[in-house]
Amino acid sequence: MRKLLLLLLAFMASIFFLLLLFNTLSWRSMQVYPPAPQKAAFSIKKAAKRLSLAIKRPSPKQQQLDSLSWEDFLRRYYPSLLKHPNTELIVLGENLTILHWKGRDLRLLPFLAVSYIQFKEPDLDHLPAWTHGPYSGEQQDAFIWGLGSQRGMANAIAYLEVFQQKLAKNSWPERSLYLLMGPKDRASAQRAARYFKRKGLRFELALGPESDIYTENDLGISAPIAALAIGEAQTLETKVWQADESQLKAALHYLEGQTYDWSQEQAAYQAIYPYLGPELPFAKRFLWANRFYLGDWSSSSLGQGPILSAWKNEVAIKEEEAGYLRLQQPLAPHYQAADFSELGQYADSVEQRSWGDSTLSLTQGFAYELLQTHVRQIFPKTLVLPKVLPQTSCYRASLQPFCEQYYHFSPWRFDAAERLRLSKQEDERLGLDNFMRGLQFYEQLLESLLF
């Protein structure tokens, strides 16, 4: 009887194992496989020239005689966009503009594209590190050099080039487009939000920058990953004043030691399961495909990776000077000021504010699938996975009330060396082939979304 029972248990275990094995081998990715894109109808030479001119446009702090505002730049180098009867340029403030392309069907909610056209001033002590000056806009060795070339300015110029190319063909979209271009600061974002509220606008889809394609990852897969950002961690800004240096360092140590339970983290991890499939190593694939039977591994070391890390309590900015400490760090949406009551013992004065509760955009449905399709179309061997940004951007926090489906993605592919340039804002450059793929991405996206 005992032997029969053992045989029965062994049989049941083998059936269970075969079920797990079947689930593992049959688990398929939800990555789409679109056809190859059509050949781009662009002159990369002309587009790169205008990006160079945009980079050369001096910042207001330089006070140069030939300094152009962004509005002046648009009027000088994209006159056809501003003179067309179906377009209008809306100026909301210094270097804050909206280019509106009116669609034929007003029943369709418009598309909102966000780009940043102003950037942080370069550190004068590090200017020797630049191969070409930050405002040179030089083209050399198949790269465009200068501040804003890797993000922000390049996104704005790519949109404008697609915009201009479509108008040149007398195209008239079904859906309206609003291209918002402005400095990356809270005041500009709030000014834009007030305009949209005053006009009663709602958007079908919004796409901002600040996320791109990683060629390296810690998920154990060799394919590049396009990080399509679906949300942002709430940000806390803490300012501490303390005359005693040791107490100031104690305050910093206390802040860095805090931990938070971010409720959105698990939702973000769950979202990537359907998009990985057979790309994972067998061990991870076995665990993830059978999580219903074996438990959810998403919060363990087997499930986590930088591409979707919650960046819990990672200090984004740290300043120590003359008894002053300023930090920005991600927070849980349920943050309470009382959580930091102990901080008072380390400081003469503490000032705190938090902003940017960011709901997660959907990872299935029209908007996500549209973006995924066109990323995969231009970068066919790239996996598109949802990501949560480690810090709120002022634009998403202000504009998400007008658009539930707000995503972040820039069609630039950077290896580790280029990403280091980007993080340090030193010696920035964008390859011409990279720029060309970005133009193709925006061309295909706007074609399917607007027409």
Coordinates of C-alpha atoms in Angstrom, one line a residue:
M1 CA 0.0 0.0 0.0
R2 CA 2.8 2.4 0.9
K3 CA 4.6 1.6 -2.3
L4 CA 1.5 2.2 -4.3
L5 CA 1.0 5.6 -2.5
L6 CA 4.6 6.6 -3.3
L7 CA 4.1 5.6 -6.9
L8 CA 0.9 7.7 -7.0
L9 CA 2.7 10.7 -5.5
A10 CA 5.5 10.3 -7.9
F11 CA 3.1 10.1 -10.8
M12 CA 1.3 13.3 -9.6
A13 CA 4.6 15.1 -9.1
S14 CA 5.7 14.2 -12.6
I15 CA 2.4 15.4 -14.1
F16 CA 2.8 18.7 -12.1
F17 CA 6.4 19.0 -13.3
L18 CA 5.3 18.4 -16.9
L19 CA 2.7 21.1 -16.5
L20 CA 5.3 23.6 -15.2
L21 CA 7.6 22.6 -18.1
F22 CA 4.8 23.0 -20.6
N23 CA 3.9 26.5 -19.2
T24 CA 7.6 27.5 -19.5
L25 CA 8.1 26.3 -23.0
S26 CA 4.7 27.6 -24.3
W27 CA 5.1 31.0 -22.6
R28 CA 5.2 33.6 -25.4
S29 CA 6.1 37.2 -25.4
M30 CA 3.6 39.9 -26.2
Q31 CA 6.2 41.8 -28.2
V32 CA 4.7 42.8 -31.5
Y33 CA 6.3 42.0 -34.9
P34 CA 5.4 44.9 -37.2
P35 CA 6.5 45.1 -40.8
A36 CA 9.7 47.1 -41.7
P37 CA 9.1 50.8 -41.9
Q38 CA 8.9 52.6 -45.2
K39 CA 12.0 54.6 -46.2
A40 CA 12.1 57.9 -44.5
A41 CA 11.3 61.0 -46.6
F42 CA 13.9 63.2 -44.9
S43 CA 17.0 64.9 -45.8
I44 CA 19.1 64.0 -42.8
K45 CA 21.6 66.6 -43.8
K46 CA 19.1 69.5 -43.5
A47 CA 17.6 68.1 -40.3
A48 CA 21.1 67.8 -38.7
K49 CA 21.9 71.3 -39.8
R50 CA 18.8 72.7 -38.0
L51 CA 19.6 70.7 -34.9
S52 CA 23.1 72.2 -35.0
L53 CA 21.6 75.7 -35.3
A54 CA 19.3 75.0 -32.3
I55 CA 22.3 73.9 -30.2
K56 CA 24.2 77.0 -31.2
R57 CA 21.3 79.2 -30.1
P58 CA 22.8 80.8 -27.0
S59 CA 21.1 80.5 -23.7
P60 CA 19.7 83.7 -22.1
K61 CA 22.5 83.7 -19.5
Q62 CA 25.1 84.2 -22.3
Q63 CA 23.7 87.6 -23.3
Q64 CA 25.1 87.4 -26.8
L65 CA 24.0 89.8 -29.4
D66 CA 22.8 87.1 -31.8
S67 CA 20.8 85.3 -29.1
L68 CA 17.5 84.0 -30.4
S69 CA 14.5 83.1 -28.3
W70 CA 12.9 79.8 -29.2
E71 CA 10.0 81.7 -30.8
D72 CA 12.5 83.6 -33.0
F73 CA 14.3 80.4 -33.8
L74 CA 11.1 78.8 -35.0
R75 CA 10.1 81.9 -37.1
R76 CA 13.6 82.0 -38.7
Y77 CA 14.2 78.3 -39.5
Y78 CA 10.7 76.9 -39.7
P79 CA 8.7 79.7 -41.4
S80 CA 6.4 77.3 -43.3
L81 CA 5.1 75.8 -40.1
L82 CA 4.0 79.1 -38.7
K83 CA 2.5 80.5 -41.9
H84 CA 0.3 77.5 -42.8
P85 CA -3.5 78.1 -42.4
N86 CA -3.9 74.9 -40.4
T87 CA -1.2 75.7 -37.8
E88 CA -0.8 78.2 -35.0
L89 CA 2.1 79.1 -32.7
I90 CA 0.9 79.8 -29.2
V91 CA 3.5 81.7 -27.0
L92 CA 2.9 81.1 -23.3
G93 CA 6.1 82.7 -22.0
E94 CA 9.8 83.1 -22.5
N95 CA 11.0 80.1 -24.6
L96 CA 7.6 78.3 -23.8
T97 CA 5.7 77.6 -27.0
I98 CA 3.0 75.3 -28.4
L99 CA 2.8 74.5 -32.0
H100 CA -0.8 73.4 -32.8
W101 CA -1.7 71.5 -36.0
K102 CA -5.4 71.6 -36.4
G103 CA -7.0 68.2 -37.3
R104 CA -10.1 67.7 -39.5
D105 CA -12.1 65.7 -37.0
L106 CA -12.7 67.6 -33.8
R107 CA -14.4 64.6 -32.3
L108 CA -11.0 62.9 -32.0
L109 CA -8.9 63.8 -28.9
P110 CA -5.6 65.4 -29.9
F111 CA -2.1 64.1 -29.4
L112 CA 0.3 65.9 -27.0
A113 CA 4.0 65.8 -27.7
V114 CA 6.3 67.3 -25.0
S115 CA 9.9 68.3 -25.5
Y116 CA 12.5 70.4 -23.6
I117 CA 14.3 73.1 -25.5
Q118 CA 16.3 74.6 -22.6
F119 CA 19.0 72.8 -20.6
K120 CA 21.2 73.1 -17.6
E121 CA 24.1 75.5 -17.9
P122 CA 27.4 73.7 -18.3
D123 CA 29.8 73.6 -15.4
L124 CA 32.5 76.1 -16.4
D125 CA 35.1 74.1 -14.4
H126 CA 34.4 71.1 -16.7
L127 CA 34.4 72.8 -20.1
P128 CA 37.9 71.4 -20.9
A129 CA 36.2 68.0 -20.9
W130 CA 34.1 68.9 -24.0
T131 CA 35.6 67.8 -27.3
H132 CA 33.6 70.6 -28.8
G133 CA 32.1 73.4 -26.8
P134 CA 28.6 72.9 -25.3
Y135 CA 27.1 75.4 -27.7
S136 CA 29.2 74.6 -30.7
G137 CA 26.7 72.4 -32.6
E138 CA 29.6 71.0 -34.5
Q139 CA 29.2 68.0 -36.9
Q140 CA 32.2 65.8 -36.9
D141 CA 32.9 62.0 -37.0
A142 CA 29.2 61.3 -37.8
F143 CA 28.1 63.1 -34.6
I144 CA 26.3 66.3 -33.7
W145 CA 28.0 67.8 -30.6
G146 CA 26.6 70.0 -27.9
L147 CA 24.2 70.4 -25.0
G148 CA 20.7 69.1 -25.7
S149 CA 21.9 66.8 -28.6
Q150 CA 21.2 63.6 -26.7
R151 CA 17.8 64.6 -25.5
G152 CA 15.4 67.5 -25.3
M153 CA 16.6 69.7 -28.3
A154 CA 17.0 66.6 -30.5
N155 CA 13.4 65.5 -29.7
A156 CA 12.0 69.0 -30.5
I157 CA 13.9 69.2 -33.8
A158 CA 12.8 65.7 -34.9
Y159 CA 9.1 66.5 -34.3
L160 CA 9.5 69.8 -36.2
E161 CA 11.2 68.0 -39.1
V162 CA 8.3 65.5 -39.4
F163 CA 5.8 68.3 -39.0
Q164 CA 7.4 70.3 -41.8
Q165 CA 7.8 67.3 -44.1
K166 CA 4.1 66.4 -43.7
L167 CA 2.9 70.0 -44.4
A168 CA 5.1 70.1 -47.5
K169 CA 3.0 67.3 -48.9
N170 CA -0.2 69.2 -48.1
S171 CA -1.1 66.6 -45.5
W172 CA -4.1 67.4 -43.2
P173 CA -4.4 65.1 -40.2
E174 CA -7.6 63.7 -38.9
R175 CA -6.4 64.2 -35.3
S176 CA -4.9 67.5 -33.9
L177 CA -1.4 67.7 -32.7
Y178 CA -0.1 69.9 -29.9
L179 CA 3.7 70.1 -29.7
L180 CA 4.7 71.7 -26.4
M181 CA 8.3 73.0 -26.3
G182 CA 9.6 74.7 -23.2
P183 CA 12.2 74.9 -20.4
K184 CA 12.3 72.0 -17.9
D185 CA 10.9 73.8 -14.9
R186 CA 7.8 73.7 -12.8
A187 CA 6.6 77.3 -13.6
S188 CA 6.6 76.5 -17.4
A189 CA 4.7 73.2 -16.8
Q190 CA 2.1 74.9 -14.6
R191 CA 1.7 77.7 -17.2
A192 CA 1.0 75.1 -19.9
A193 CA -1.4 73.3 -17.6
R194 CA -3.4 76.5 -17.0
Y195 CA -3.6 77.1 -20.8
F196 CA -5.0 73.6 -21.4
K197 CA -7.5 74.0 -18.5
R198 CA -8.6 77.3 -19.9
K199 CA -9.2 75.8 -23.3
G200 CA -10.9 72.7 -21.9
L201 CA -8.5 70.4 -23.6
R202 CA -8.1 66.6 -23.1
F203 CA -5.6 64.4 -24.9
E204 CA -5.8 60.8 -26.2
L205 CA -2.1 60.3 -25.7
A206 CA 0.8 62.3 -24.3
L207 CA 4.5 61.5 -25.0
G208 CA 7.4 63.1 -23.1
P209 CA 11.1 62.5 -23.2
E210 CA 13.4 61.2 -20.4
S211 CA 13.5 57.6 -21.3
D212 CA 15.3 55.7 -24.2
I213 CA 17.0 52.5 -25.2
Y214 CA 19.4 50.6 -23.0
T215 CA 22.0 48.4 -24.6
E216 CA 22.9 46.8 -21.3
N217 CA 20.7 45.5 -18.5
D218 CA 20.8 43.2 -15.5
L219 CA 17.7 41.1 -16.4
G220 CA 19.9 38.4 -17.9
I221 CA 18.9 39.0 -21.5
S222 CA 21.1 40.1 -24.4
A223 CA 18.6 42.2 -26.4
P224 CA 18.5 46.0 -26.0
I225 CA 15.6 47.3 -23.9
A226 CA 13.4 50.2 -24.9
A227 CA 12.3 51.6 -21.5
L228 CA 8.8 52.9 -22.1
A229 CA 8.1 54.9 -18.9
I230 CA 4.5 54.4 -17.6
G231 CA 4.9 56.5 -14.4
E232 CA 7.1 58.4 -12.1
A233 CA 7.9 58.2 -8.4
Q234 CA 6.7 61.0 -6.2
T235 CA 9.5 63.4 -5.3
L236 CA 10.3 64.9 -1.9
E237 CA 12.5 67.9 -1.7
T238 CA 14.2 68.4 1.7
K239 CA 16.2 71.5 2.7
V240 CA 18.2 71.4 5.9
W241 CA 20.1 74.2 7.5
Q242 CA 22.6 73.3 10.3
A243 CA 25.6 75.3 11.4
D244 CA 27.4 72.3 12.8
E245 CA 29.0 70.2 10.1
S246 CA 28.8 66.9 12.0
Q247 CA 25.1 67.4 12.6
L248 CA 24.5 68.2 9.0
K249 CA 26.2 64.9 8.0
A250 CA 24.0 63.2 10.6
A251 CA 20.9 64.6 9.0
L252 CA 22.1 63.4 5.6
H253 CA 22.8 59.9 7.0
Y254 CA 19.3 59.9 8.6
L255 CA 17.6 60.8 5.3
E256 CA 19.5 58.2 3.3
G257 CA 18.5 55.6 5.9
Q258 CA 14.8 56.0 5.4
T259 CA 12.9 53.4 3.5
Y260 CA 9.5 53.5 1.9
D261 CA 7.0 50.9 0.7
W262 CA 6.0 52.1 -2.7
S263 CA 2.6 50.5 -3.6
Q264 CA 3.0 51.1 -7.3
E265 CA 6.2 49.0 -7.5
Q266 CA 4.5 45.6 -7.7
A267 CA 2.0 46.8 -10.4
A268 CA 5.0 48.0 -12.5
Y269 CA 6.8 44.6 -12.0
Q270 CA 3.6 42.7 -12.9
A271 CA 3.3 44.7 -16.1
I272 CA 6.6 43.3 -17.6
Y273 CA 5.7 39.6 -17.3
P274 CA 3.7 39.4 -20.6
Y275 CA 6.4 41.1 -22.6
L276 CA 9.5 39.0 -21.8
G277 CA 8.6 35.4 -22.6
P278 CA 11.4 33.2 -24.1
E279 CA 13.9 36.0 -24.0
L280 CA 14.6 35.2 -20.3
P281 CA 17.1 32.6 -19.1
F282 CA 15.4 29.3 -18.5
A283 CA 15.6 29.5 -14.7
K284 CA 13.9 32.9 -14.5
R285 CA 11.5 32.0 -17.3
F286 CA 10.5 28.8 -15.3
L287 CA 9.8 30.8 -12.2
W288 CA 7.9 33.7 -13.9
A289 CA 5.8 31.5 -16.2
N290 CA 4.7 29.4 -13.2
R291 CA 4.2 32.2 -10.7
F292 CA 0.6 31.1 -10.2
Y293 CA 1.8 27.8 -8.8
L294 CA 5.3 28.7 -7.4
G295 CA 4.6 32.2 -6.0
D296 CA 5.3 35.7 -7.2
W297 CA 9.0 36.3 -7.5
S298 CA 8.8 39.9 -8.7
S299 CA 9.9 41.4 -5.4
S300 CA 12.9 39.1 -5.0
S301 CA 16.4 39.3 -6.5
L302 CA 15.3 37.0 -9.2
G303 CA 12.6 39.4 -10.4
Q304 CA 14.1 42.8 -9.9
G305 CA 16.5 44.7 -12.2
P306 CA 17.5 48.3 -12.8
I307 CA 15.2 48.6 -15.8
L308 CA 12.2 48.5 -13.4
S309 CA 13.7 49.3 -10.1
A310 CA 11.7 51.5 -7.8
W311 CA 14.8 53.4 -6.9
K312 CA 13.7 53.5 -3.3
N313 CA 15.0 56.5 -1.4
E314 CA 17.8 57.1 -3.9
V315 CA 19.1 60.6 -3.4
A316 CA 18.8 62.4 -6.7
I317 CA 20.5 65.7 -5.7
K318 CA 22.9 66.4 -2.9
E319 CA 24.3 69.7 -2.0
E320 CA 26.4 70.7 1.0
E321 CA 27.6 74.2 1.3
A322 CA 27.8 76.7 4.2
G323 CA 25.6 74.7 6.5
Y324 CA 23.0 74.0 3.8
L325 CA 21.8 70.6 2.5
R326 CA 19.3 70.1 -0.3
L327 CA 18.1 66.7 -1.4
Q328 CA 15.5 65.3 -3.8
Q329 CA 14.4 61.8 -3.5
P330 CA 11.6 59.5 -4.6
L331 CA 8.8 58.8 -2.2
A332 CA 5.8 56.7 -1.6
P333 CA 2.5 58.3 -2.7
H334 CA 1.3 57.9 0.9
Y335 CA 4.1 60.0 2.4
Q336 CA 3.4 61.8 5.6
A337 CA 5.4 64.7 7.0
A338 CA 5.3 63.1 10.4
D339 CA 7.6 60.4 9.0
F340 CA 10.4 62.9 9.3
S341 CA 9.8 64.2 12.8
E342 CA 13.1 62.8 14.0
L343 CA 15.0 64.9 11.5
G344 CA 14.4 68.0 13.6
Q345 CA 17.0 66.9 16.2
Y346 CA 19.8 67.2 13.5
A347 CA 18.9 70.6 12.1
D348 CA 18.4 74.2 13.0
S349 CA 15.8 74.5 10.3
V350 CA 14.0 72.0 8.0
E351 CA 11.8 72.8 4.9
Q352 CA 10.1 70.0 3.0
R353 CA 7.7 69.8 0.2
S354 CA 6.5 66.9 -2.0
W355 CA 5.0 66.8 -5.5
G356 CA 4.0 64.6 -8.4
D357 CA 1.7 61.8 -7.4
S358 CA 1.9 59.9 -10.7
T359 CA -0.6 57.3 -11.6
L360 CA 0.6 54.4 -13.8
S361 CA -0.4 54.5 -17.4
L362 CA -1.8 51.3 -18.9
T363 CA 0.6 48.7 -20.3
Q364 CA -2.1 47.2 -22.6
G365 CA -4.5 48.9 -24.9
F366 CA -4.4 51.4 -27.8
A367 CA -1.7 53.8 -26.5
Y368 CA 0.9 51.4 -25.2
E369 CA 0.5 49.1 -28.2
L370 CA 0.8 51.9 -30.6
L371 CA 4.1 53.1 -29.0
Q372 CA 5.4 49.5 -28.7
T373 CA 4.6 48.8 -32.4
H374 CA 6.6 51.8 -33.7
V375 CA 9.5 51.2 -31.4
R376 CA 9.8 47.6 -32.6
Q377 CA 9.3 48.8 -36.2
I378 CA 12.4 51.1 -36.1
F379 CA 14.3 48.9 -33.6
P380 CA 13.2 45.3 -34.5
K381 CA 15.5 43.4 -32.1
T382 CA 14.7 45.6 -29.1
L383 CA 12.4 44.6 -26.3
V384 CA 9.8 47.2 -25.2
L385 CA 9.3 47.0 -21.4
P386 CA 7.5 49.4 -19.1
K387 CA 9.5 51.4 -16.7
V388 CA 8.9 53.7 -13.7
L389 CA 11.1 56.8 -13.7
P390 CA 12.9 57.5 -10.4
Q391 CA 11.8 61.1 -10.1
T392 CA 8.8 63.2 -11.1
S393 CA 9.2 65.6 -13.9
C394 CA 7.3 68.9 -13.5
Y395 CA 5.5 68.4 -16.8
R396 CA 4.0 65.0 -16.1
A397 CA 2.9 66.1 -12.6
S398 CA 1.1 69.2 -14.1
L399 CA -0.2 67.7 -17.4
Q400 CA -1.4 64.2 -16.5
P401 CA -4.8 65.5 -15.4
F402 CA -5.4 66.3 -19.1
C403 CA -4.3 62.9 -20.3
E404 CA -4.5 59.6 -18.5
Q405 CA -2.2 57.9 -21.0
Y406 CA 1.0 59.8 -20.5
Y407 CA 4.2 58.0 -21.4
H408 CA 7.9 58.9 -21.7
F409 CA 10.2 57.7 -24.5
S410 CA 12.9 59.1 -26.7
P411 CA 14.0 57.1 -29.8
W412 CA 17.7 57.3 -29.0
R413 CA 19.8 54.2 -28.4
F414 CA 22.8 54.7 -26.1
D415 CA 25.5 52.4 -24.9
A416 CA 27.2 52.7 -21.5
A417 CA 29.7 55.3 -22.7
E418 CA 27.0 57.5 -24.3
R419 CA 24.8 57.2 -21.2
L420 CA 27.6 58.4 -19.0
R421 CA 27.9 61.5 -21.2
L422 CA 24.2 62.0 -20.7
S423 CA 24.2 61.6 -17.0
K424 CA 27.0 64.0 -16.5
Q425 CA 25.8 66.4 -19.2
E426 CA 29.4 66.5 -20.5
D427 CA 30.6 66.2 -24.0
E428 CA 27.1 65.3 -25.3
R429 CA 26.8 64.1 -28.8
L430 CA 24.2 62.4 -31.0
G431 CA 25.1 60.0 -33.8
L432 CA 23.7 60.9 -37.2
D433 CA 22.4 57.3 -37.6
N434 CA 20.8 57.6 -34.2
F435 CA 19.1 60.9 -35.2
M436 CA 17.9 59.3 -38.5
R437 CA 16.2 56.4 -36.6
G438 CA 14.5 59.0 -34.3
L439 CA 13.1 60.9 -37.3
Q440 CA 11.8 57.6 -38.7
F441 CA 10.2 56.7 -35.3
Y442 CA 8.3 60.0 -35.1
E443 CA 7.4 59.9 -38.8
Q444 CA 5.8 56.4 -38.4
L445 CA 4.1 57.3 -35.1
L446 CA 2.5 60.5 -36.3
E447 CA 1.4 58.8 -39.5
S448 CA -0.6 56.1 -37.7
L449 CA -1.8 58.3 -34.9
L450 CA -2.9 61.5 -36.8
F451 CA -3.8 60.3 -40.3

